[in-house]
Amino acid sequence: MATHNQILLARNHLASAQNVTILTGAGISADSGVPTFRGADGLWRNFRAEDLATPEAFERDPRLVWEWYNWRRELIATKQPNPAHDALVTLERQWTDRMWLITQNVDGLHRTAGSERLSEIHGNIWKVRCTGCGVISENREIPLPTLPTCRLCHALLRPHIVWFGESLWEEDLRRCDEVLRACDLLLVIGTSGIVYPAAGFASVAKDVGAVVIEINLESTPQSDLVDLSLQGRAKDLVPLLL
Ligand code: BJW
Ligand code: ZN
């Protein structure tokens, strides 16, 4: 568990920072009851990523992939933001244009909590994208009709999610690079730190001289690189820090 001294040190870093960037992963939503990917009850323990979260999987069996996303929509719809999400909203309101939040989470809980200065770099489960005309729209139906189609061009819709082997959106990559290079404090919350490009963000921030603080239940491949590794639950530690 994070010690009192570590928490004081982290608070001091925050107090002297000018620009803060936050990176979140599934661990922050775990405290709202959303399953992580790689934890003990993680999604990848029961499902194979390559069967469900790749463009090839969708081409092979769009029905199976949509069934999985419908199931996840159903689950996520019952969840609410937790005190860690709320603390980040408070931080954003205090820091305004000196703070940016990058999330790998697709559940939309940061937005529900009220975060606005936010990049959802892996997409959003409540959005769909047309495989024909590319139009992106918000859609909260549960379940979506089997093999949903576009109102404009009638092509198949897909989840607006970045799957393995797909590039992130140019605009998000540009924004991430900008806020990582501009920050003097990066706070990394609840990510296993193995999925790129997000897994490389801590080293980008270190390269520009930022202090990097990690909050996680356990140590990660990034723990040796960061300045301070705080072990504990996001919902307890984030509000304490901010
Ligand atoms: C708590 C807690 C609590 C728990 N409090 N903490 C070889 C082949 C093909 C591709 C690659 C390859 N090698 C590298 C790649 C690139 C690939 C990649 O990184 N793969 C690695 C697995 C090796 N990346 C990509 O393909 C990306 N695109 C890309 O790089 O484009 C260029 C390129 C293309 C092709 C080849 C090479 C480069 C796209 C990645 C998209 C990832 N999408 C997913 C799935 C979306 C599906 C969906 O959600 O519907 O996004 S993967 C999945 O992992 C999801 C997550 O956002 C992402 C990160 O997971 P996260 O958040 O870290 O969750 P967990 O579960 O792993 O960890 C939770 C953590 O929380 C743990 O540490 C816990 O301890 C902690 N925790 N409770 C605090 N209460
Ligand atoms: Zn269309």
Coordinates of C-alpha atoms and ligand atoms in Angstrom, one line a residue:
M1 CA 0.0 0.0 0.0
A2 CA 1.1 3.6 -0.7
T3 CA 2.6 5.1 2.5
H4 CA 1.6 8.5 4.0
N5 CA 5.0 9.9 2.9
Q6 CA 4.6 8.8 -0.7
I7 CA 1.2 10.5 -0.8
L8 CA 2.6 13.7 0.7
L9 CA 5.4 13.6 -1.9
A10 CA 3.0 13.1 -4.7
R11 CA 0.9 16.0 -3.4
N12 CA 4.0 18.2 -3.4
H13 CA 4.8 17.3 -7.0
L14 CA 1.3 18.2 -8.0
A15 CA 1.4 21.5 -6.0
S16 CA 4.5 22.6 -7.9
A17 CA 3.4 21.4 -11.3
Q18 CA 2.4 23.8 -14.1
N19 CA 0.9 21.4 -16.6
V20 CA -0.5 18.0 -15.7
T21 CA -1.3 15.1 -18.1
I22 CA -3.3 12.1 -16.8
L23 CA -3.3 8.7 -18.5
T24 CA -6.0 6.2 -17.3
G25 CA -6.7 2.5 -18.0
A26 CA -9.1 -0.2 -17.0
G27 CA -8.0 0.0 -13.4
I28 CA -9.9 3.3 -12.8
S29 CA -13.1 1.8 -14.1
A30 CA -12.5 -1.5 -12.1
D31 CA -13.6 0.5 -9.0
S32 CA -16.9 1.1 -10.7
G33 CA -17.3 -2.6 -11.4
V34 CA -16.2 -2.7 -15.0
P35 CA -14.0 -5.7 -15.7
T36 CA -10.4 -5.1 -16.6
F37 CA -8.8 -6.8 -19.6
R38 CA -5.9 -8.7 -18.0
G39 CA -6.8 -8.9 -14.3
A40 CA -8.0 -12.0 -12.4
D41 CA -11.6 -11.4 -13.6
G42 CA -10.3 -9.8 -16.8
L43 CA -12.0 -10.0 -20.2
W44 CA -9.1 -11.6 -21.8
R45 CA -9.2 -14.5 -19.3
N46 CA -12.5 -15.6 -20.9
F47 CA -12.2 -14.3 -24.4
R48 CA -9.4 -14.4 -26.9
A49 CA -8.4 -10.9 -28.1
E50 CA -7.8 -12.1 -31.6
D51 CA -11.3 -13.6 -31.8
L52 CA -13.0 -10.3 -30.8
A53 CA -10.8 -7.2 -30.9
T54 CA -9.2 -7.2 -34.3
P55 CA -10.5 -6.0 -37.7
E56 CA -9.9 -9.6 -39.0
A57 CA -12.3 -11.0 -36.3
F58 CA -15.0 -8.5 -37.4
E59 CA -14.5 -9.5 -41.0
R60 CA -14.7 -13.1 -40.2
D61 CA -17.7 -13.0 -37.8
P62 CA -19.3 -9.6 -37.3
R63 CA -22.2 -11.2 -35.5
L64 CA -19.9 -12.7 -32.8
V65 CA -18.1 -9.4 -32.3
W66 CA -21.4 -7.4 -32.1
E67 CA -22.7 -10.0 -29.5
W68 CA -19.7 -9.3 -27.4
Y69 CA -20.1 -5.5 -27.6
N70 CA -23.8 -5.8 -26.9
W71 CA -23.0 -7.8 -23.8
R72 CA -20.4 -5.2 -22.7
R73 CA -22.8 -2.3 -23.4
E74 CA -25.4 -4.0 -21.2
L75 CA -22.8 -4.4 -18.4
I76 CA -21.3 -0.9 -18.6
A77 CA -24.8 0.7 -18.7
T78 CA -25.3 -0.4 -15.1
K79 CA -22.0 1.3 -13.9
Q80 CA -21.4 4.8 -12.6
P81 CA -18.3 6.9 -12.3
N82 CA -16.5 6.5 -8.9
P83 CA -14.6 9.0 -6.7
A84 CA -11.4 8.7 -8.9
H85 CA -13.4 9.8 -12.0
D86 CA -14.9 12.6 -10.0
A87 CA -11.6 13.8 -8.6
L88 CA -10.3 14.2 -12.1
V89 CA -13.2 16.4 -13.0
T90 CA -12.5 18.6 -10.0
L91 CA -8.9 18.8 -11.1
E92 CA -9.9 19.8 -14.6
R93 CA -12.2 22.5 -13.3
Q94 CA -9.3 23.9 -11.2
W95 CA -6.6 23.6 -13.7
T96 CA -8.6 24.3 -16.9
D97 CA -6.2 24.6 -19.9
R98 CA -3.2 23.3 -17.9
M99 CA -4.6 19.8 -17.7
W100 CA -5.4 17.0 -20.2
L101 CA -6.8 13.6 -19.7
I102 CA -5.9 10.7 -22.0
T103 CA -7.9 7.5 -21.4
Q104 CA -7.6 4.1 -23.0
N105 CA -11.1 3.2 -21.6
V106 CA -14.0 2.9 -24.0
D107 CA -16.7 2.8 -21.4
G108 CA -17.4 6.6 -21.4
L109 CA -17.3 6.9 -17.6
H110 CA -14.9 9.9 -17.7
R111 CA -17.4 11.8 -19.9
T112 CA -20.4 10.7 -17.7
A113 CA -18.5 12.1 -14.7
G114 CA -18.0 15.4 -16.5
S115 CA -14.5 15.4 -18.0
E116 CA -14.3 17.5 -21.1
R117 CA -10.6 18.0 -21.7
L118 CA -10.2 14.4 -22.7
S119 CA -8.9 12.1 -25.5
E120 CA -10.5 8.6 -25.7
I121 CA -7.7 7.1 -27.6
H122 CA -9.2 3.6 -28.0
G123 CA -12.7 5.0 -28.9
N124 CA -16.0 4.8 -27.2
I125 CA -18.4 1.8 -26.9
W126 CA -21.4 4.2 -27.2
K127 CA -20.4 5.2 -30.7
V128 CA -20.7 3.3 -34.0
R129 CA -18.9 3.9 -37.3
C130 CA -20.1 3.0 -40.8
T131 CA -17.8 0.6 -42.6
G132 CA -19.1 2.1 -45.9
C133 CA -19.2 5.9 -45.5
G134 CA -17.2 6.2 -42.3
V135 CA -19.8 8.4 -40.5
I136 CA -19.5 8.2 -36.7
S137 CA -22.6 8.5 -34.6
E138 CA -23.5 8.2 -31.0
N139 CA -25.8 5.2 -30.3
R140 CA -27.0 4.0 -26.9
E141 CA -29.3 1.2 -28.0
I142 CA -29.0 -2.0 -26.0
P143 CA -29.0 -4.4 -27.6
L144 CA -28.3 -3.0 -31.0
P145 CA -30.1 -4.8 -33.8
T146 CA -28.2 -7.9 -35.0
L147 CA -25.7 -6.7 -37.6
P148 CA -26.7 -3.0 -37.4
T149 CA -26.6 -1.0 -40.7
C150 CA -26.0 2.6 -41.6
R151 CA -29.1 4.8 -42.2
L152 CA -27.3 6.7 -44.9
C153 CA -25.6 4.0 -47.0
H154 CA -26.9 0.8 -45.5
A155 CA -23.4 -0.7 -45.0
L156 CA -22.6 -2.6 -41.8
L157 CA -21.9 -0.5 -38.7
R158 CA -18.9 -1.4 -36.5
P159 CA -18.1 -0.3 -32.9
H160 CA -16.1 3.0 -32.9
I161 CA -13.2 1.3 -31.1
V162 CA -9.5 0.9 -32.0
W163 CA -8.8 -2.8 -32.3
F164 CA -5.4 -4.5 -32.2
G165 CA -3.4 -3.8 -35.3
E166 CA -5.4 -0.6 -36.1
S167 CA -3.8 2.8 -35.8
L168 CA -5.0 5.4 -33.4
W169 CA -6.6 8.5 -34.9
E170 CA -4.1 11.0 -36.1
E171 CA -5.8 13.8 -34.2
D172 CA -5.5 11.9 -30.9
L173 CA -1.9 11.0 -31.5
R174 CA -1.1 14.6 -32.2
R175 CA -2.9 15.8 -29.1
C176 CA -1.2 13.1 -26.9
D177 CA 2.2 14.1 -28.2
E178 CA 1.5 17.7 -27.5
V179 CA 0.3 17.3 -23.9
L180 CA 3.0 14.7 -23.0
R181 CA 5.7 17.1 -24.2
A182 CA 4.2 20.1 -22.5
C183 CA 3.5 18.4 -19.1
D184 CA 5.8 18.6 -16.1
L185 CA 3.7 15.9 -14.3
L186 CA 2.2 12.7 -15.8
L187 CA -0.1 10.7 -13.6
V188 CA -0.6 7.2 -14.8
I189 CA -3.7 5.5 -13.3
G190 CA -4.7 1.8 -13.5
T191 CA -3.1 0.6 -16.7
S192 CA -1.0 -2.6 -17.1
G193 CA 1.3 -0.5 -19.4
I194 CA 1.7 -3.2 -22.1
V195 CA -0.5 -1.9 -24.9
Y196 CA 1.2 0.5 -27.3
P197 CA 1.3 3.4 -28.0
A198 CA 0.0 4.3 -24.5
A199 CA 2.6 2.0 -22.9
G200 CA 5.3 4.4 -24.3
F201 CA 3.7 7.6 -22.9
A202 CA 5.6 7.5 -19.6
S203 CA 8.9 7.4 -21.4
V204 CA 7.9 10.3 -23.6
A205 CA 7.1 12.3 -20.5
K206 CA 10.3 11.3 -18.8
D207 CA 12.3 12.3 -21.8
V208 CA 11.0 15.9 -21.5
G209 CA 11.9 15.9 -17.8
A210 CA 8.4 15.5 -16.4
V211 CA 7.8 13.7 -13.0
V212 CA 5.8 10.5 -13.6
I213 CA 3.6 9.1 -10.8
E214 CA 1.9 5.7 -11.2
I215 CA -1.2 4.5 -9.3
N216 CA -1.9 0.8 -9.5
L217 CA -2.9 -2.1 -7.4
E218 CA 0.4 -3.8 -8.4
S219 CA 3.7 -3.1 -10.0
T220 CA 3.8 -2.8 -13.8
P221 CA 6.5 -2.9 -16.5
Q222 CA 6.6 1.0 -16.0
S223 CA 7.2 0.9 -12.3
D224 CA 11.0 1.1 -12.5
L225 CA 10.8 4.0 -14.9
V226 CA 8.5 6.2 -12.9
D227 CA 9.4 8.6 -10.1
L228 CA 6.8 7.4 -7.7
S229 CA 4.8 4.2 -7.8
L230 CA 1.8 4.3 -5.4
Q231 CA 0.1 1.0 -4.8
G232 CA -3.6 0.9 -4.0
R233 CA -7.0 1.4 -5.4
A234 CA -7.6 4.3 -7.8
K235 CA -10.8 5.3 -6.0
D236 CA -8.9 5.7 -2.7
L237 CA -5.7 7.2 -3.9
V238 CA -6.8 9.6 -6.7
P239 CA -9.0 11.7 -4.4
L240 CA -6.3 11.7 -1.7
L241 CA -3.8 13.1 -4.1
L242 CA -5.9 15.7 -5.9
Ligands
BJW1 C1 -6.1 -1.1 -10.7 C2 -7.3 -1.4 -10.1 C3 -7.8 -0.4 -9.2 C4 -7.0 -3.0 -11.4 N1 -7.0 0.7 -8.9 N2 -5.4 0.0 -10.5 C5 2.2 -7.6 -32.4 C6 1.1 -7.9 -33.2 C7 0.1 -6.9 -33.5 C8 0.2 -5.7 -32.8 C9 1.3 -5.4 -32.0 C10 2.3 -6.3 -31.8 N3 3.2 -5.8 -31.0 C11 2.8 -4.6 -30.6 C12 1.6 -4.3 -31.3 C13 0.8 -3.1 -31.2 C14 -0.4 -3.3 -30.3 C15 0.1 -3.7 -28.9 O1 0.5 -2.8 -28.1 N4 0.1 -4.9 -28.5 C16 0.6 -5.4 -27.2 C17 -0.4 -6.2 -26.5 C18 1.9 -6.0 -27.4 N5 -1.1 -2.1 -30.3 C19 -1.9 -1.8 -31.3 O2 -2.2 -2.6 -32.1 C20 -2.5 -0.4 -31.2 N6 -2.3 0.2 -32.5 C21 -1.1 0.5 -33.0 O3 -0.1 0.4 -32.3 O4 -1.1 0.9 -34.3 C22 0.2 0.9 -35.0 C23 0.6 -0.6 -35.2 C24 -0.3 -1.4 -36.0 C25 0.1 -2.7 -36.2 C26 1.2 -3.3 -35.7 C27 2.1 -2.5 -34.9 C28 1.7 -1.1 -34.7 C29 -4.0 -0.4 -30.9 C30 -4.2 -0.9 -29.6 C31 -5.7 -0.9 -29.3 C32 -6.0 -1.6 -28.0 N7 -7.4 -1.8 -27.9 C33 -7.8 -2.5 -26.7 C34 -9.1 -3.3 -27.0 C35 -10.2 -2.5 -27.4 C36 -11.4 -3.5 -27.4 C37 -12.5 -3.0 -26.5 O5 -12.2 -2.5 -25.4 O6 -13.5 -3.3 -26.9 O7 -8.0 -1.5 -25.7 S1 -6.8 -3.7 -26.0 C38 -7.2 -3.4 -24.3 O8 -6.0 -3.1 -23.7 C39 -8.1 -2.1 -24.4 C40 -7.4 -1.3 -23.3 O9 -7.7 0.1 -23.5 C41 -6.0 -1.7 -23.4 C42 -5.1 -1.3 -22.2 O10 -5.5 -2.1 -21.2 P1 -5.4 -1.5 -19.7 O11 -6.3 -0.3 -19.5 O12 -4.0 -1.4 -19.3 O13 -6.1 -2.7 -18.9 P2 -5.5 -4.0 -18.2 O14 -6.6 -4.9 -17.9 O15 -4.4 -4.5 -19.0 O16 -4.8 -3.5 -16.9 C43 -5.5 -3.0 -15.8 C44 -4.5 -2.4 -14.8 O17 -5.2 -1.8 -13.7 C45 -3.7 -3.5 -14.1 O18 -2.3 -3.1 -14.1 C46 -4.2 -3.7 -12.7 O19 -3.2 -4.0 -11.7 C47 -4.8 -2.3 -12.5 N8 -5.9 -2.2 -11.6 N9 -7.8 -2.6 -10.5 C48 -5.8 0.8 -9.6 N10 -8.9 -0.6 -8.5
ZN2 ZN -22.8 4.7 -44.1

